[in-house]
């Protein structure tokens, strides 16, 4: 099912939400983070920070964040916005983050490796994201001299990342494949081909919405380009399968009824819990994808999917809120965004 | 500790995730971790290392298994138990012990991707030769014969350079 080559499709924004490329890199003269004291971690952070901010082209564009100085909400919000990993905020001592002004590039210091360069782009843009990550990698390598072996490539704390140290991931919306019960089978066959797919938000086996993250697993003995090409090929096949499943479902009255009901709740509810909201936004996107809800664009939904999450919601409001108040504001954010046709993507609720 | 998903098997994988605005940590067995899409690391690396380590215990005295990395002080036991390598040098020190696991995880044991600035001259030349060969194949497929001829000459030149390096 997943081994023939598929011609690249032009616009796949109905399925692909965003693209992420991440490089794992380490300094030669320090133990890997699992064996570093907090004091040494701070030295690594200072060294990487100086290398990045010392570059005149980027010094004004990067903001350095010492992770231990953030409030819990600020830290969690970074995860909700996909800028750092959950692991990164679990113990923030000695960890630092370099964040580019538009948040498209984040460099985690002392996560599982000394340096994790991460680039996020909207839609499907593996080459674009790779090019940017590659540029920052070259710049930092020149100054820091990353740990590298001619035989094994970039050396990483976890042997699963050795070689290219590159993980390419795509955030996919697969409501029809999920609804048809095909995800288990797909996940198993992707696993055999060296990819991994898991649900985002909630239990990853039975996620709240139908948003999945697809990534490459193999990093040794495969070039970055091959890994990216393979990921794109597989994604194209998933897109075709998802679209076929959507087509088959778009006439199903039970499915349609469910989507209209979800739309009704989003449009009129006064309070929304995070979990419920996730499922409803996934349904909203599904409805837009099969053309039953008009005047709502993907950008708006993608933005809402992040802004309604608890820590990001509180960060944007600027204070800690009790659950009920968050649920009220969440419902209001959504009503405002979908009540009127075409809310501009940059419009924020004040 | 038992796996928090199936509550039957031994948990080996520590997962950190954000649920409803809060950081949650839980432990999974390799099987559930695999099903939930969390890395194949422990399922492919763990049992293999268990066997390797078991092998050491059978045939060697503890002093021999006490080999440690001179830079970070890790023993292979530390690496096998935590699934984390201590430092870049550990990969040299424990190459023989790690290689079977790398083979199992990735299916291959030689890097073919991007080269760091610190890479040796020989691999840099070899990587350029490989890139030219791939381009040459494409040029032949698309019948761009002039380009193919240019590439062939370039490959010859690079091979000469590689051979000279080998002699030095």
XYZ file of C-alpha atoms in Angstrom:
518
model
C 0.000 0.000 0.000
C 2.708 2.439 0.890
C 5.586 1.543 -1.347
C 4.806 2.996 -4.753
C 5.971 6.477 -5.632
C 3.266 9.088 -5.858
C 3.486 12.268 -7.905
C 3.730 15.318 -5.648
C 0.376 17.037 -5.267
C 0.355 20.795 -5.412
C -1.750 22.055 -2.548
C -2.086 19.710 0.391
C -3.023 22.247 3.064
C -6.305 20.365 3.563
C -4.231 17.592 5.152
C -0.792 18.977 6.068
C -0.929 21.585 8.834
C 2.780 22.293 9.301
C 6.329 21.092 8.711
C 9.122 20.772 11.240
C 12.809 19.958 10.797
C 14.981 19.324 13.835
C 18.736 18.766 14.015
C 20.376 17.216 17.087
C 23.933 18.448 17.661
C 26.511 18.293 20.461
C 29.671 20.049 21.529
C 32.836 17.949 21.550
C 34.317 19.126 24.800
C 31.426 18.463 27.133
C 29.694 15.307 28.328
C 26.217 14.874 26.861
C 23.485 16.640 28.909
C 22.504 13.471 30.858
C 25.928 13.583 32.529
C 26.291 17.350 32.911
C 26.002 19.199 36.201
C 23.789 22.285 36.214
C 26.921 24.413 36.375
C 28.376 22.822 33.251
C 25.017 23.053 31.512
C 25.106 26.786 32.153
C 28.541 26.944 30.554
C 27.271 25.078 27.477
C 24.283 27.437 27.306
C 26.548 30.488 27.509
C 28.815 29.117 24.767
C 25.953 28.374 22.372
C 24.259 31.660 23.150
C 27.458 33.578 22.399
C 27.927 31.710 19.116
C 24.394 32.482 17.936
C 24.194 36.073 19.149
C 27.741 36.800 18.033
C 26.640 36.511 14.439
C 25.810 40.070 13.318
C 23.168 38.850 10.879
C 21.093 37.228 13.617
C 22.066 38.910 16.867
C 19.086 41.244 16.726
C 16.651 38.568 15.571
C 17.259 35.984 18.306
C 15.943 36.360 21.817
C 17.654 34.316 24.512
C 15.420 32.831 27.188
C 16.845 31.274 30.309
C 14.278 28.523 30.891
C 14.488 28.601 34.683
C 13.281 32.207 34.680
C 9.941 31.482 33.012
C 6.653 30.978 34.835
C 5.076 27.551 34.454
C 2.419 28.961 32.072
C 5.034 30.583 29.856
C 6.988 27.333 29.712
C 3.948 25.181 28.929
C 2.826 27.656 26.302
C 6.135 27.133 24.479
C 5.233 23.439 24.232
C 1.684 24.179 23.112
C 3.114 26.350 20.350
C 5.453 23.479 19.392
C 8.518 25.640 20.015
C 10.047 23.261 22.571
C 9.485 19.648 23.606
C 7.680 18.567 26.794
C 10.994 17.036 27.886
C 12.626 20.458 27.663
C 10.361 22.028 30.301
C 10.309 19.037 32.660
C 13.537 20.207 34.282
C 14.413 23.751 33.299
C 17.669 24.169 35.262
C 20.592 25.010 33.006
C 18.464 25.008 29.885
C 18.246 27.895 27.457
C 16.240 28.745 24.397
C 17.139 30.913 21.435
C 13.963 32.030 19.761
C 13.807 33.862 16.449
C 11.580 36.949 16.383
C 8.904 35.322 14.182
C 9.130 32.066 16.175
C 9.959 30.046 13.061
C 13.353 29.013 14.434
C 14.018 27.785 17.949
C 17.296 26.486 19.289
C 16.965 24.409 22.453
C 20.111 24.233 24.565
C 20.659 21.200 26.813
C 17.539 19.309 25.876
C 18.473 15.699 25.131
C 21.442 17.072 23.199
C 23.466 20.225 23.728
C 21.886 21.871 20.704
C 18.566 21.194 19.015
C 17.896 23.395 16.021
C 14.236 23.407 15.100
C 12.501 25.096 12.185
C 8.727 25.198 11.739
C 7.017 26.212 8.518
C 3.311 26.324 7.706
C 1.882 23.732 5.276
C 4.152 21.235 3.530
C 7.596 22.778 3.084
C 10.256 20.214 3.898
C 12.914 21.718 1.632
C 12.279 25.230 2.887
C 12.489 24.176 6.516
C 15.568 22.050 5.836
C 17.378 24.905 4.118
C 16.832 27.236 7.043
C 17.883 24.619 9.620
C 20.929 23.819 7.510
C 21.984 27.456 7.450
C 21.843 27.775 11.228
C 23.606 24.449 11.583
C 26.491 25.654 9.375
C 26.709 28.912 11.262
C 26.857 27.216 14.674
C 29.135 24.386 13.497
C 31.662 26.924 12.261
C 31.923 28.433 15.718
C 31.258 25.467 17.985
C 32.639 22.497 16.020
C 29.926 19.893 16.546
C 30.799 16.345 17.635
C 31.095 14.287 14.453
C 32.573 10.972 13.420
C 33.427 10.139 9.812
C 31.736 6.782 10.166
C 28.760 7.551 12.403
C 28.040 11.168 11.482
C 26.721 13.550 14.124
C 27.058 12.001 17.575
C 24.001 12.256 19.791
C 23.068 11.354 23.340
C 20.439 8.892 22.165
C 21.640 6.398 19.519
C 18.276 6.716 17.745
C 19.371 10.144 16.452
C 22.914 9.366 15.387
C 24.011 10.032 11.790
C 22.171 12.991 10.347
C 20.629 13.851 13.719
C 17.676 14.992 11.660
C 14.046 14.424 12.479
C 11.584 15.696 9.873
C 7.957 15.819 10.995
C 4.658 16.809 9.502
C 1.507 17.674 11.396
C -1.367 15.999 9.552
C -5.131 16.194 9.905
C -6.568 12.755 9.120
C -10.202 12.766 10.319
C -11.590 10.450 7.632
C -8.873 7.806 8.014
C -9.355 7.952 11.747
C -13.137 7.726 11.460
C -12.824 4.722 9.157
C -10.700 2.940 11.761
C -7.659 2.681 9.478
C -5.118 4.438 11.685
C -3.958 1.318 13.526
C -3.128 -0.465 10.295
C -1.505 2.621 8.781
C 0.595 3.157 11.870
C 1.818 -0.451 11.742
C 2.811 -0.293 8.061
C 4.495 3.087 8.514
C 6.480 1.595 11.372
C 7.847 -1.107 9.106
C 8.950 1.527 6.606
C 10.911 3.500 9.198
C 8.340 6.156 10.021
C 6.346 6.822 13.124
C 2.924 8.404 13.417
C 1.242 9.398 16.638
C -1.768 11.354 17.692
C -1.224 14.804 19.148
C -3.277 16.048 22.084
C -4.567 13.570 24.551
C -4.001 9.826 24.495
C -1.857 9.361 21.396
C -3.621 6.099 20.518
C -7.014 7.744 20.686
C -6.295 11.467 20.336
C -8.897 14.138 20.984
C -8.748 15.598 17.489
C -7.552 13.831 14.364
C -4.184 15.623 14.339
C -1.205 13.315 13.919
C 2.538 13.808 13.765
C 4.380 11.794 11.116
C 8.206 11.597 11.372
C 11.175 9.711 10.015
C 12.827 7.250 12.403
C 16.035 6.258 10.658
C 18.930 8.724 10.805
C 21.996 6.580 10.072
C 22.902 5.468 6.559
C 20.377 7.764 4.915
C 21.048 11.271 3.652
C 18.910 14.210 4.734
C 17.570 14.549 1.197
C 16.590 10.885 0.951
C 14.875 11.044 4.341
C 12.929 14.136 3.274
C 12.005 12.650 -0.121
C 10.768 9.454 1.535
C 8.706 11.390 4.049
C 7.161 13.447 1.279
C 6.334 10.337 -0.809
C 4.649 8.652 2.125
C 2.753 11.828 2.952
C 1.455 12.126 -0.608
C 0.079 8.608 -0.341
C -1.553 9.399 2.974
C -3.069 12.549 1.448
C -4.575 10.512 -1.391
C -5.971 7.933 1.020
C -7.370 10.581 3.340
C -9.015 12.414 0.439
C -10.566 9.186 -0.861
C -11.904 8.406 2.590
C -13.297 11.952 2.882
C -15.021 11.645 -0.460
C -16.663 8.410 0.642
C -17.747 9.996 3.916
C -18.953 13.340 2.605
C -22.358 11.848 1.693
C -22.771 9.947 4.945
C -25.632 11.584 6.844
C -24.381 10.376 10.236
C -20.952 11.910 9.656
C -22.458 15.145 8.344
C -24.860 15.370 11.270
C -21.955 15.011 13.679
C -20.016 17.809 11.984
C -22.995 20.212 11.928
C -23.646 19.505 15.601
C -20.027 20.296 16.411
C -20.295 23.520 14.441
C -23.418 24.429 16.397
C -21.653 23.942 19.705
C -18.606 25.966 18.638
C -20.829 28.766 17.443
C -23.056 29.038 20.488
C -21.402 27.408 23.497
C -20.608 29.674 26.451
C -18.002 27.440 28.026
C -15.700 24.882 26.387
C -13.235 22.524 28.041
C -9.900 21.993 26.334
C -10.598 18.365 25.407
C -14.027 19.080 23.991
C -12.697 22.044 22.101
C -10.012 19.929 20.466
C -12.487 17.443 19.118
C -14.810 20.202 17.918
C -12.054 22.136 16.147
C -10.983 18.929 14.432
C -14.604 18.468 13.291
C -14.719 22.088 12.133
C -11.613 21.554 10.048
C -13.068 18.324 8.656
C -16.190 20.235 7.611
C -14.110 22.917 5.890
C -12.040 20.221 4.192
C -15.100 18.554 2.661
C -16.616 21.905 1.803
C -19.664 22.075 4.082
C -18.474 25.077 6.126
C -17.510 28.051 4.034
C -15.792 31.312 4.879
C -13.482 29.729 7.433
C -9.895 29.297 6.367
C -7.275 26.837 7.538
C -5.075 29.594 8.968
C -7.844 30.594 11.369
C -8.401 27.018 12.516
C -4.657 26.314 12.855
C -4.286 29.476 14.914
C -7.272 28.617 17.119
C -5.941 25.105 17.745
C -2.981 26.725 19.488
C -4.620 29.779 21.078
C -7.326 27.807 22.889
C -4.824 25.677 24.770
C -4.759 26.493 28.497
C -1.278 27.919 29.025
C -1.232 29.873 25.757
C -4.687 31.245 26.500
C -3.517 32.496 29.917
C -0.265 33.842 28.491
C -2.196 35.883 25.898
C -4.600 37.206 28.527
C -1.617 37.963 30.770
C -2.708 36.296 34.001
C -3.447 32.971 35.670
C -7.119 32.034 35.394
C -9.329 29.419 37.066
C -10.557 26.591 34.809
C -14.085 27.943 34.399
C -12.843 31.364 33.362
C -10.497 29.763 30.825
C -13.410 27.754 29.449
C -15.483 30.904 29.098
C -12.716 32.777 27.289
C -12.018 29.749 25.082
C -15.650 29.636 23.944
C -15.585 33.387 23.340
C -12.381 33.189 21.271
C -14.001 30.615 19.029
C -17.377 32.328 18.706
C -15.608 35.519 17.686
C -13.401 33.764 15.159
C -16.129 31.796 13.387
C -19.181 33.997 13.799
C -18.160 36.357 11.065
C -16.988 35.266 7.656
C -13.257 35.515 7.053
C -11.569 36.649 10.222
C -8.166 37.939 9.124
C -5.388 35.614 10.297
C -3.597 38.351 12.206
C -6.638 39.470 14.140
C -6.385 38.783 17.862
C -9.054 39.006 20.439
C -8.223 41.852 22.799
C 6.864 -0.459 37.811
C 3.993 -1.687 35.640
C 3.076 -0.021 32.361
C 0.449 2.661 32.974
C -1.344 1.862 29.733
C -1.824 -1.923 29.798
C -1.039 -2.361 33.514
C 0.401 -5.785 32.703
C 3.971 -5.544 31.443
C 7.034 -3.958 32.959
C 7.386 -0.257 32.068
C 10.676 0.837 30.516
C 9.872 4.048 28.640
C 9.466 7.390 30.363
C 7.131 9.680 28.429
C 6.680 13.391 29.049
C 3.777 15.175 27.506
C 1.481 18.149 27.974
C -2.122 17.331 28.891
C -4.533 20.163 29.442
C -1.847 22.734 30.129
C 0.107 20.593 32.529
C 3.243 18.540 32.170
C 2.414 14.871 32.694
C 4.909 12.059 32.974
C 4.089 8.407 32.647
C 5.775 5.047 32.188
C 5.028 2.606 29.386
C 6.117 -0.884 28.411
C 7.911 -1.198 25.049
C 4.817 -2.636 23.396
C 2.445 0.149 24.444
C 5.115 2.765 23.753
C 5.422 1.407 20.225
C 1.635 1.375 19.739
C 1.369 4.942 20.958
C 4.091 6.055 18.567
C 6.823 6.766 21.085
C 10.104 5.740 19.483
C 11.222 2.233 18.672
C 14.314 2.784 20.754
C 13.646 0.540 23.685
C 11.986 -2.213 21.748
C 14.938 -2.514 19.392
C 17.789 -1.453 21.626
C 16.787 -2.754 25.033
C 16.401 -6.495 24.518
C 19.534 -6.560 22.413
C 21.522 -4.872 25.140
C 19.991 -7.098 27.761
C 21.310 -10.051 25.862
C 24.703 -8.463 25.352
C 24.954 -7.537 28.949
C 23.778 -10.975 30.021
C 26.532 -12.355 27.822
C 29.158 -10.280 29.597
C 28.004 -11.488 32.957
C 28.245 -15.095 31.921
C 31.694 -15.081 30.459
C 33.673 -12.240 32.010
C 34.680 -11.178 35.471
C 33.257 -7.894 36.791
C 36.623 -6.130 36.266
C 36.343 -6.616 32.503
C 32.808 -5.263 32.372
C 34.152 -2.320 34.397
C 35.559 -0.634 31.243
C 34.785 3.056 31.477
C 34.962 6.011 29.127
C 38.024 8.034 30.207
C 36.302 11.320 29.388
C 32.858 11.022 30.993
C 33.245 7.930 33.165
C 30.307 6.023 31.643
C 30.372 2.243 31.646
C 28.514 0.291 29.000
C 26.143 -0.759 31.736
C 25.250 2.911 32.318
C 24.532 3.351 28.633
C 22.488 0.144 28.350
C 20.430 0.917 31.441
C 19.635 4.514 30.576
C 19.540 4.255 26.785
C 21.775 7.334 26.762
C 25.359 7.597 25.637
C 27.559 9.615 28.002
C 29.603 11.684 25.568
C 30.888 11.785 22.012
C 33.943 9.722 22.953
C 31.809 6.855 24.281
C 30.984 6.000 20.674
C 34.665 5.145 20.089
C 35.236 3.433 23.411
C 32.115 1.258 23.187
C 31.992 0.947 19.409
C 31.919 -2.869 19.416
C 29.202 -2.977 22.052
C 27.040 -0.314 20.402
C 27.361 -1.402 16.771
C 24.841 -4.296 16.838
C 22.241 -2.000 18.363
C 22.880 0.762 15.826
C 22.496 -1.837 13.089
C 19.183 -2.946 14.607
C 17.806 0.575 15.081
C 18.824 2.039 11.732
C 19.446 -0.987 9.532
C 22.790 0.540 8.558
C 25.994 1.528 10.300
C 27.638 4.143 8.078
C 26.682 7.800 7.888
C 25.868 9.053 4.383
C 24.408 12.469 5.158
C 25.760 15.960 5.715
C 29.362 16.354 6.854
C 30.415 18.601 9.690
C 33.248 21.046 9.152
C 35.434 18.791 11.276
C 34.944 15.762 8.991
C 38.101 14.230 7.550
C 39.295 15.288 4.070
C 38.887 11.717 2.774
C 35.174 11.473 3.613
C 34.611 14.938 2.195
C 36.102 13.878 -1.149
C 34.220 10.577 -1.055
C 30.958 12.329 -0.370
C 31.567 14.650 -3.320
C 32.255 11.617 -5.536
C 29.012 9.997 -4.373
C 27.051 13.178 -5.089
C 28.578 13.423 -8.598
C 27.737 9.766 -9.277
C 24.106 10.348 -8.352
C 24.006 13.410 -10.580
C 25.661 11.422 -13.373
C 22.981 8.732 -13.152
C 20.283 11.370 -13.463
C 22.063 13.071 -16.362
C 22.233 9.758 -18.238
C 18.567 9.060 -17.520
C 17.545 12.449 -18.889
C 19.992 12.099 -21.812
C 22.010 15.196 -20.899
C 25.200 13.761 -22.329
C 27.353 16.895 -22.173
C 26.603 17.250 -18.510
C 27.292 13.540 -18.030
C 30.704 13.868 -19.679
C 31.593 16.812 -17.461
C 30.545 14.876 -14.389
C 32.568 11.822 -15.452
C 35.690 13.961 -15.758
C 35.044 15.504 -12.394
C 34.609 12.082 -10.787
C 37.938 10.924 -12.290
C 39.659 13.971 -10.910
C 38.153 13.460 -7.470
C 39.088 9.774 -7.496
C 42.659 10.737 -8.298
C 42.618 13.130 -5.385
C 41.222 10.406 -3.112
C 43.929 7.975 -4.226
C 46.663 10.555 -3.562
C 45.249 11.130 -0.111
C 45.306 7.393 0.484
C 49.018 7.280 -0.350
C 49.970 10.097 1.967
